[in-house]
Amino acid sequence: MVAFIVQGGILLIPILLLSLGAVFLIVERLLFYWQQRASDGESTDEVLKLLTHTPAQQLVHALRRGRSPQARIIAAALERGSLLADPDQRRTLDHLVLTEITALERNVPYLQNIANVSTLLGLLGTVVGMIAAFVGMRSTGSTDLTILSGGIAQALITTAAGLAVAIPSTLCHHLYVNHVQRTVARLNIAVSEVTAHFISHSDS
């Protein structure tokens, strides 16, 4: 392993550090999303059906035990009830939604940054390796492949290492962004449907 790093050159060190950062972020977000997954009975449709024959406060107490952002937002909406017709109450609820979105998006953009930087470092290592190979060939005046091998090895190792970091980072970034977008859509739908439910019942 040490020989591999030495052969890859100094640019391999930041790529390896980026790989450690990528692993940490991927695992951290995966565990966070797993802990925040929705349980049964936390969908908006199920809550609104239960609301027809179950007191809102009882549903709030059950939802407060949930782990998902959707459960917390629906609980906050149920607590306000008909007060959601008040713009100030709606803005407060929107602020809670933004707080949940911020928590969902935390650290996700860094994965794309790591992918971009590791790719560029790999490309830079390729260029540096090829320069070293041709400089060595020119200084010796020989076309012996053993002279070129050091620079070519450095170029290939840094390229492969950069791509090895960039590919899973980019893939996980896209997966996490899609997960966040779906969750945000569910939160907005939950707020809209609960608000519409209470406003329609208050009018009647």
mmCIF file of C-alpha atoms in Angstrom:
data_model
loop_
_atom_site.group_PDB
_atom_site.id
_atom_site.type_symbol
_atom_site.label_atom_id
_atom_site.label_comp_id
_atom_site.label_asym_id
_atom_site.label_seq_id
_atom_site.Cartn_x
_atom_site.Cartn_y
_atom_site.Cartn_z
ATOM 1 C CA MET A 1 0.000 0.000 0.000
ATOM 2 C CA VAL A 2 2.808 2.409 0.866
ATOM 3 C CA ALA A 3 4.568 1.560 -2.384
ATOM 4 C CA PHE A 4 1.299 2.197 -4.245
ATOM 5 C CA ILE A 5 0.973 5.653 -2.664
ATOM 6 C CA VAL A 6 4.608 6.473 -3.379
ATOM 7 C CA GLN A 7 4.212 5.413 -6.991
ATOM 8 C CA GLY A 8 1.049 7.489 -7.334
ATOM 9 C CA GLY A 9 2.825 10.637 -6.239
ATOM 10 C CA ILE A 10 1.966 13.369 -3.804
ATOM 11 C CA LEU A 11 -1.375 14.089 -5.471
ATOM 12 C CA LEU A 12 -2.614 10.696 -4.338
ATOM 13 C CA ILE A 13 -2.578 11.877 -0.715
ATOM 14 C CA PRO A 14 -5.373 14.500 -1.078
ATOM 15 C CA ILE A 15 -7.375 12.015 -3.152
ATOM 16 C CA LEU A 16 -7.118 9.477 -0.326
ATOM 17 C CA LEU A 17 -8.158 12.140 2.195
ATOM 18 C CA LEU A 18 -11.152 12.994 0.022
ATOM 19 C CA SER A 19 -12.069 9.314 -0.089
ATOM 20 C CA LEU A 20 -12.174 9.221 3.718
ATOM 21 C CA GLY A 21 -14.391 12.317 3.728
ATOM 22 C CA ALA A 22 -16.693 10.757 1.140
ATOM 23 C CA VAL A 23 -17.056 7.542 3.131
ATOM 24 C CA PHE A 24 -17.875 9.518 6.281
ATOM 25 C CA LEU A 25 -20.514 11.640 4.534
ATOM 26 C CA ILE A 26 -22.104 8.690 2.735
ATOM 27 C CA VAL A 27 -22.404 6.647 5.928
ATOM 28 C CA GLU A 28 -23.530 9.644 8.034
ATOM 29 C CA ARG A 29 -26.338 10.575 5.630
ATOM 30 C CA LEU A 30 -27.387 6.949 5.154
ATOM 31 C CA LEU A 31 -27.756 6.441 8.904
ATOM 32 C CA PHE A 32 -29.575 9.769 9.268
ATOM 33 C CA TYR A 33 -32.102 8.970 6.537
ATOM 34 C CA TRP A 34 -32.612 5.486 7.945
ATOM 35 C CA GLN A 35 -33.350 6.901 11.392
ATOM 36 C CA GLN A 36 -35.719 9.472 9.857
ATOM 37 C CA ARG A 37 -37.742 6.972 7.828
ATOM 38 C CA ALA A 38 -41.512 7.120 8.116
ATOM 39 C CA SER A 39 -43.421 4.494 10.071
ATOM 40 C CA ASP A 40 -46.936 3.171 9.483
ATOM 41 C CA GLY A 41 -49.685 5.665 10.169
ATOM 42 C CA GLU A 42 -47.569 8.735 9.379
ATOM 43 C CA SER A 43 -48.853 9.422 5.876
ATOM 44 C CA THR A 44 -51.139 12.398 5.352
ATOM 45 C CA ASP A 45 -54.000 10.303 3.980
ATOM 46 C CA GLU A 46 -53.943 7.948 6.959
ATOM 47 C CA VAL A 47 -53.864 10.833 9.451
ATOM 48 C CA LEU A 48 -56.758 12.652 7.774
ATOM 49 C CA LYS A 49 -58.832 9.461 7.798
ATOM 50 C CA LEU A 50 -58.143 8.953 11.500
ATOM 51 C CA LEU A 51 -58.953 12.599 12.164
ATOM 52 C CA THR A 52 -62.609 11.985 11.311
ATOM 53 C CA HIS A 53 -63.093 9.795 14.413
ATOM 54 C CA THR A 54 -59.987 10.461 16.548
ATOM 55 C CA PRO A 55 -59.246 13.630 18.537
ATOM 56 C CA ALA A 56 -56.498 15.725 16.988
ATOM 57 C CA GLN A 57 -54.549 15.879 20.245
ATOM 58 C CA GLN A 58 -54.417 12.095 20.408
ATOM 59 C CA LEU A 59 -53.003 11.966 16.881
ATOM 60 C CA VAL A 60 -50.493 14.672 17.761
ATOM 61 C CA HIS A 61 -49.275 12.618 20.713
ATOM 62 C CA ALA A 62 -48.836 9.549 18.488
ATOM 63 C CA LEU A 63 -47.094 11.506 15.721
ATOM 64 C CA ARG A 64 -44.695 13.111 18.196
ATOM 65 C CA ARG A 65 -43.320 9.633 18.840
ATOM 66 C CA GLY A 66 -42.541 9.239 15.149
ATOM 67 C CA ARG A 67 -39.077 9.672 13.698
ATOM 68 C CA SER A 68 -39.872 11.096 10.285
ATOM 69 C CA PRO A 69 -39.985 14.774 9.273
ATOM 70 C CA GLN A 70 -43.469 14.170 7.900
ATOM 71 C CA ALA A 71 -44.729 13.021 11.297
ATOM 72 C CA ARG A 72 -43.331 16.113 13.004
ATOM 73 C CA ILE A 73 -44.784 18.488 10.407
ATOM 74 C CA ILE A 74 -48.228 16.872 10.474
ATOM 75 C CA ALA A 75 -48.184 16.981 14.278
ATOM 76 C CA ALA A 76 -47.322 20.692 14.177
ATOM 77 C CA ALA A 77 -50.135 21.315 11.671
ATOM 78 C CA LEU A 78 -52.657 19.389 13.771
ATOM 79 C CA GLU A 79 -51.675 21.384 16.857
ATOM 80 C CA ARG A 80 -52.583 24.588 15.053
ATOM 81 C CA GLY A 81 -55.775 23.180 13.559
ATOM 82 C CA SER A 82 -58.137 25.880 12.326
ATOM 83 C CA LEU A 83 -55.530 28.507 13.260
ATOM 84 C CA LEU A 84 -53.751 27.606 10.013
ATOM 85 C CA ALA A 85 -56.067 30.075 8.311
ATOM 86 C CA ASP A 86 -54.006 32.757 10.065
ATOM 87 C CA PRO A 87 -51.063 33.801 7.837
ATOM 88 C CA ASP A 88 -48.771 34.092 10.866
ATOM 89 C CA GLN A 89 -49.478 30.527 11.917
ATOM 90 C CA ARG A 90 -48.909 29.326 8.354
ATOM 91 C CA ARG A 91 -45.580 31.158 8.188
ATOM 92 C CA THR A 92 -44.545 29.507 11.447
ATOM 93 C CA LEU A 93 -45.390 26.120 9.979
ATOM 94 C CA ASP A 94 -43.486 26.959 6.787
ATOM 95 C CA HIS A 95 -40.474 27.841 8.949
ATOM 96 C CA LEU A 96 -40.667 24.397 10.570
ATOM 97 C CA VAL A 97 -40.732 22.836 7.104
ATOM 98 C CA LEU A 98 -37.616 24.802 6.127
ATOM 99 C CA THR A 99 -35.900 23.594 9.305
ATOM 100 C CA GLU A 100 -36.633 19.979 8.342
ATOM 101 C CA ILE A 101 -35.424 20.587 4.782
ATOM 102 C CA THR A 102 -32.176 22.085 6.059
ATOM 103 C CA ALA A 103 -31.547 19.003 8.192
ATOM 104 C CA LEU A 104 -32.264 16.723 5.221
ATOM 105 C CA GLU A 105 -29.914 18.617 2.899
ATOM 106 C CA ARG A 106 -27.036 18.930 5.373
ATOM 107 C CA ASN A 107 -23.718 17.569 4.024
ATOM 108 C CA VAL A 108 -25.250 16.361 0.742
ATOM 109 C CA PRO A 109 -23.687 19.093 -1.471
ATOM 110 C CA TYR A 110 -20.243 18.215 -0.125
ATOM 111 C CA LEU A 111 -20.435 14.846 -1.872
ATOM 112 C CA GLN A 112 -20.673 16.539 -5.260
ATOM 113 C CA ASN A 113 -17.803 18.844 -4.311
ATOM 114 C CA ILE A 114 -15.666 15.857 -3.363
ATOM 115 C CA ALA A 115 -16.506 14.151 -6.661
ATOM 116 C CA ASN A 116 -15.530 17.229 -8.670
ATOM 117 C CA VAL A 117 -12.292 17.884 -6.787
ATOM 118 C CA SER A 118 -11.152 14.243 -6.833
ATOM 119 C CA THR A 119 -11.766 14.072 -10.586
ATOM 120 C CA LEU A 120 -9.713 17.221 -11.145
ATOM 121 C CA LEU A 121 -6.924 15.941 -8.900
ATOM 122 C CA GLY A 122 -6.876 12.691 -10.843
ATOM 123 C CA LEU A 123 -6.638 14.640 -14.092
ATOM 124 C CA LEU A 124 -3.869 16.794 -12.663
ATOM 125 C CA GLY A 125 -2.018 13.651 -11.585
ATOM 126 C CA THR A 126 -2.350 12.322 -15.126
ATOM 127 C CA VAL A 127 -0.836 15.464 -16.599
ATOM 128 C CA VAL A 128 1.957 15.571 -14.022
ATOM 129 C CA GLY A 129 2.737 11.890 -14.585
ATOM 130 C CA MET A 130 2.902 12.274 -18.356
ATOM 131 C CA ILE A 131 5.118 15.349 -18.008
ATOM 132 C CA ALA A 132 7.439 13.396 -15.706
ATOM 133 C CA ALA A 133 7.561 10.549 -18.213
ATOM 134 C CA PHE A 134 8.491 12.767 -21.175
ATOM 135 C CA VAL A 135 10.939 14.835 -19.139
ATOM 136 C CA GLY A 136 12.680 11.611 -18.078
ATOM 137 C CA MET A 137 12.775 10.413 -21.678
ATOM 138 C CA ARG A 138 14.171 13.730 -22.882
ATOM 139 C CA SER A 139 16.827 13.977 -20.188
ATOM 140 C CA THR A 140 18.155 10.489 -20.920
ATOM 141 C CA GLY A 141 17.649 10.669 -24.669
ATOM 142 C CA SER A 142 16.230 7.152 -24.563
ATOM 143 C CA THR A 143 12.834 5.726 -25.500
ATOM 144 C CA ASP A 144 13.212 2.797 -23.130
ATOM 145 C CA LEU A 145 9.818 1.942 -21.623
ATOM 146 C CA THR A 146 11.379 1.441 -18.197
ATOM 147 C CA ILE A 147 12.178 5.158 -18.143
ATOM 148 C CA LEU A 148 8.602 6.040 -19.075
ATOM 149 C CA SER A 149 7.000 3.549 -16.713
ATOM 150 C CA GLY A 150 7.302 5.680 -13.564
ATOM 151 C CA GLY A 151 5.467 8.671 -15.012
ATOM 152 C CA ILE A 152 2.879 6.543 -16.782
ATOM 153 C CA ALA A 153 2.211 4.576 -13.583
ATOM 154 C CA GLN A 154 1.717 7.821 -11.664
ATOM 155 C CA ALA A 155 -0.694 9.071 -14.332
ATOM 156 C CA LEU A 156 -2.772 5.880 -14.326
ATOM 157 C CA ILE A 157 -2.840 5.485 -10.535
ATOM 158 C CA THR A 158 -3.999 9.048 -9.850
ATOM 159 C CA THR A 159 -6.612 8.842 -12.607
ATOM 160 C CA ALA A 160 -8.000 5.583 -11.275
ATOM 161 C CA ALA A 161 -7.949 6.843 -7.669
ATOM 162 C CA GLY A 162 -9.737 10.072 -8.599
ATOM 163 C CA LEU A 163 -12.456 8.187 -10.461
ATOM 164 C CA ALA A 164 -12.777 5.625 -7.663
ATOM 165 C CA VAL A 165 -13.663 8.481 -5.304
ATOM 166 C CA ALA A 166 -15.764 10.488 -7.758
ATOM 167 C CA ILE A 167 -18.051 7.711 -9.011
ATOM 168 C CA PRO A 168 -19.577 6.557 -5.682
ATOM 169 C CA SER A 169 -19.669 10.156 -4.422
ATOM 170 C CA THR A 170 -21.630 11.293 -7.470
ATOM 171 C CA LEU A 171 -23.951 8.277 -7.317
ATOM 172 C CA CYS A 172 -24.740 8.776 -3.621
ATOM 173 C CA HIS A 173 -25.184 12.514 -4.168
ATOM 174 C CA HIS A 174 -27.847 11.869 -6.804
ATOM 175 C CA LEU A 175 -29.573 9.255 -4.651
ATOM 176 C CA TYR A 176 -29.622 11.530 -1.621
ATOM 177 C CA VAL A 177 -30.816 14.557 -3.629
ATOM 178 C CA ASN A 178 -33.693 12.484 -5.034
ATOM 179 C CA HIS A 179 -34.569 11.300 -1.531
ATOM 180 C CA VAL A 180 -34.578 14.871 -0.222
ATOM 181 C CA GLN A 181 -36.731 16.079 -3.112
ATOM 182 C CA ARG A 182 -39.306 13.324 -2.541
ATOM 183 C CA THR A 183 -39.391 14.069 1.183
ATOM 184 C CA VAL A 184 -39.779 17.812 0.615
ATOM 185 C CA ALA A 185 -42.656 17.148 -1.777
ATOM 186 C CA ARG A 186 -44.372 14.986 0.850
ATOM 187 C CA LEU A 187 -43.894 17.687 3.496
ATOM 188 C CA ASN A 188 -45.417 20.379 1.277
ATOM 189 C CA ILE A 189 -48.324 18.136 0.355
ATOM 190 C CA ALA A 190 -48.896 17.303 4.033
ATOM 191 C CA VAL A 191 -49.029 20.984 5.007
ATOM 192 C CA SER A 192 -51.371 21.826 2.137
ATOM 193 C CA GLU A 193 -53.764 18.943 2.776
ATOM 194 C CA VAL A 194 -53.957 19.413 6.545
ATOM 195 C CA THR A 195 -54.448 23.159 6.103
ATOM 196 C CA ALA A 196 -57.177 22.595 3.516
ATOM 197 C CA HIS A 197 -58.877 20.070 5.812
ATOM 198 C CA PHE A 198 -59.134 22.469 8.747
ATOM 199 C CA ILE A 199 -60.086 25.480 6.626
ATOM 200 C CA SER A 200 -62.858 23.532 4.877
ATOM 201 C CA HIS A 201 -64.214 22.264 8.199
ATOM 202 C CA SER A 202 -64.079 25.721 9.775
ATOM 203 C CA ASP A 203 -66.073 27.159 6.838
ATOM 204 C CA SER A 204 -68.694 24.454 7.172
#
